[in-house]
Amino acid sequence: MKEILFFLTTVCFVVLSCTKEKTDYEAEIDTVVPEYKEFKEAYAINSDGYKISIEALNGTFYTGYNEVRLEITDSQTNEKVNVSAVTFLPIRTNVDKRNVSCPHRYDLIDKPDDGYFSGYAVFTDRSDADGSWELYISFTIADQIHTAKQDISVHEQANKNMNMAMFEGKDDEQYFIALVSPQKPKVGENELVAGIYRFNKPNNPPSSDFPDASQFSYTEVSDYTLQLDPRMPEPSMGNHSSPNNKDLTQRSDGLYHGMVNYTMTGNWTLNFILLNQQGQILRGTLVPTDFTPGVEGVKSELHIDILF
Amino acid sequence: MKNISFSFLFLFLGIHVNAQHTHVQNDTTKRLEEVAITAIAKRKIETEMKMAVSVDEFLASSDHISFIKRGAYAWEPLLNNMSTERSTITIDGMHVFGACTDKMDPVTSYVESNNLSTIDITSGQGGNMHGATVAGSIDLKRKSTPFGLDKKWNGAYQTGFESNNKQFFNLGNLSYSGDKFVADGSISFRKAGNYYDGNNDEVNHSQYNKFNTAVGLAYKTSPLSSIRVDAIYDKAKDVGFPALPMDLWLSRAFITSASYKQLFEDGLLRAWDTKIYFNAIEHYMDDTKRPENLVHMDMPGWSTTYGLVSRANLRNGDCSSEIQLNVYNNLSIAEMTMYPQDRSKKTMFAYSWPWVTTRFAGISMNNSWDISAMSRLNFGGSLGWNYNHSKYVEFNWIFHPGTPQEKDRILPGLHASYQLHVNQFDFSIGTGYGHRAPSVSEGYGYYIYNSFDRYDYIGNPDLKNEVSYEANASAGFKSKKMGIEAKVNYFYIQNYIVGRILSLGSPMNYQSVGVKGYTSLNHARLFNTTLHANYDILQHLHWNGTLMYARATDDKDGNLPFIRPLSYQTSLYYMHRQFGIRASVNGDLTQEHYSPEYGEDLTPAYMVFNMSADYTFSFRNYKAVLQIGAENLFNEYYSTYADWGNIPRMGRNVFTSLKFNF
Ligand SMILES: [Cu+2]
């Protein structure tokens, strides 16, 4: 009898178990896309008796958009001090000794409730043999200006959803578009947030004190429009797109917000066209909208590839 | 009668029993001789032409059923010219749902003719005993041997060969009938190669392999009660679907139930039968065998259902009633994984059924009141609750932003009919009203490719219930030598669900040309009629003929797809002693009312001749029948209005089979 029961149970299990396993959809998205939510201290500088703590997501700087938080405390007492006029300037020194910067917020915004100064940097390159990054920080305490400098290491952004693009517009200005959010897109509707920046060409020759901030100045462009057409570039997807997307327009936080829909996981290309206040095209081309199976999707001359 | 009406008035507006349905027979209640309560004469699973038929071929012999055919296997039964979403298809009242988004696996594909005793087809709202429906119900009745037969062991073995597609089949079943214990078992194998059309061209990808086995064990717990457990295991492997861009690699179903039956010798309640059931289906398609597919996609699907069906039969004087409670829970999952050119790279993934749960609970009643010896009134209704939940609702949000993840629906149904029998004439007239909920694909499907109109279909969770208003009538005359019967039915269906081209979105499937979303037409109208006659020309020579016609239009008077043109079927049957010879002709006229909007084109008329002969003999204690015959005798090249993608039907097919009963 026992044998029969055992046999029947085995038969049941064999019959009931699926031939192919179901896809673990949630786990699959998790492994492809790392998501960082926590700010951690990336660097700490001790200067003139003050401790400057520089925080970034995951305590690491990556190429692309990085939100930066600075906290300045008294190194002795560890207490907050009354600071004002905090400036922040990233400089990359290339092997040829040429100095460049990247889009950043120079005058950090005081967030007294949260206890830090807020800024960002859009690193265009990672730290490597061709160049290295340094942060130049200045702040004022009791009418006295203090400066500090920190070598930093910028890592390659592994998450393609945080990619960026830099290009020259038709107005001969240099522009940067950096994806801010979502870090971890999902199938369906995603609010797409990007920063759009322009390099301000210096009018004057550099002054003698290095670094001269006027040589490394960037602005968040205002009232531009970033037209969006997301598509799957794989030949097998035949230029597949999604409905209900919204172009990116600027909000009060200075960033550009729009809506992107992903119909499935995989490789997507965000095809953009950047328009200035007057609606003139600065960069980007319309892409074909036909369904063309077997043919790799044509991308706009301004696009960012993502993957999730 | 009054007693019953009043006692159940709180449940329903009315009471009724469907006439062609079931009656408890007083005399059989004394002893539990038969496990099945249904005491109507059972139609054997064989057609006039052929004794060894598949379930599909058997169903095709019903006036109400037509088929969408995507190949030689697993035809999709259309009841009253309506697709499977609009009918309830059950096995002994158990709900089973196919796991294929492309309808490769209607429920009828998971049974085999040798484990069925009969198939109950009920048209329209009369079929709402098993749950909400519009078109009606198809209930596949399994074999169940009665207790205490004189002959304890019974069995049959059937084997045969069909020349056209080299189909070879072996079907065997065995039963034991003891006083306390009954066992039924069946096993079957079918294997067929590609078939050849009327031009003798091979139709590639039309092969199939099917294995099916079933067991049923019953034990008599008291003179009036019994328990029974049943299981069916079905496996189809390497099945070609020539009309589709992909084939079936493997499909498996495991269908189980346990039931308890109690009969009562007297009183209002005569029988009570409760069953719990579970079934699981897995379905894996394969598109790698088609050279035209440059891109391959994995498309597995799973469907798991468990439920309860409980049924009581009541009788009081001239009135009999059935009450049935149906509860089930189904989870349908279907995935699409597409591979980039570089297979090592990240795949692209979406759910075509994003883990959709359907829960249904409903109570149905059928009452029959014999007003006089000549007339009978049937009336009844059902009330159901239908609940859907989409686990990964983000897929549904793409086309329907913000639509709720859950949806409740109330599905009422009512019907009444009056039958009159005057001398040799029979008349009936009936009406019905009922709701149905959208199917999983209609509500939550996501980029389901329909190779007929070559569109990707998107479900709409916010679809309204389809509401059907129905009228039917029949008139017949019967004498010793002849019979003639005409039947008509008419459906006016509000919120009729169809796919409409969406201006949004772009296709996903490789061969698709656009995206269609399920929407509701304001209404659609369907009209079906059949005329059936039989005449005994001589003592041993019988003739019968059937004419069928249907017409269906949408709210703009456009044609609906898959509607039967005028069809006819006529046969002659000569039987003498151990010999039987049959000849039949069937065909359709030109399908004039086709629907280009849904991918149809004009299907020309065709006519097919069939012939068969059988010889019955016995040796020792065995009774055996040998049959030989030919379908499509003149090798006509044709395809019907319901052949997916106009694939040609089978050319001449010589079949032979041998059946032993012991
Ligand atoms: Cu399938």
GROMACS .gro file of C-alpha atoms and ligand atoms in nm, chain B residues 100-104 248 283 285, ligand 1:
model
    9
  408CYS     CA    1  -0.321   2.951  -2.537
  409THR     CA    2  -0.362   3.315  -2.628
  410ASP     CA    3  -0.410   3.212  -2.990
  411LYS     CA    4  -0.691   2.967  -2.918
  412MET     CA    5  -0.493   2.660  -3.014
  556LEU     CA    6   0.251   2.376  -3.074
  591HIS     CA    7   0.088   2.521  -2.335
  593MET     CA    8   0.422   2.721  -2.870
  971CU      CU    9  -0.085   2.833  -2.865
   0.00000   0.00000   0.00000
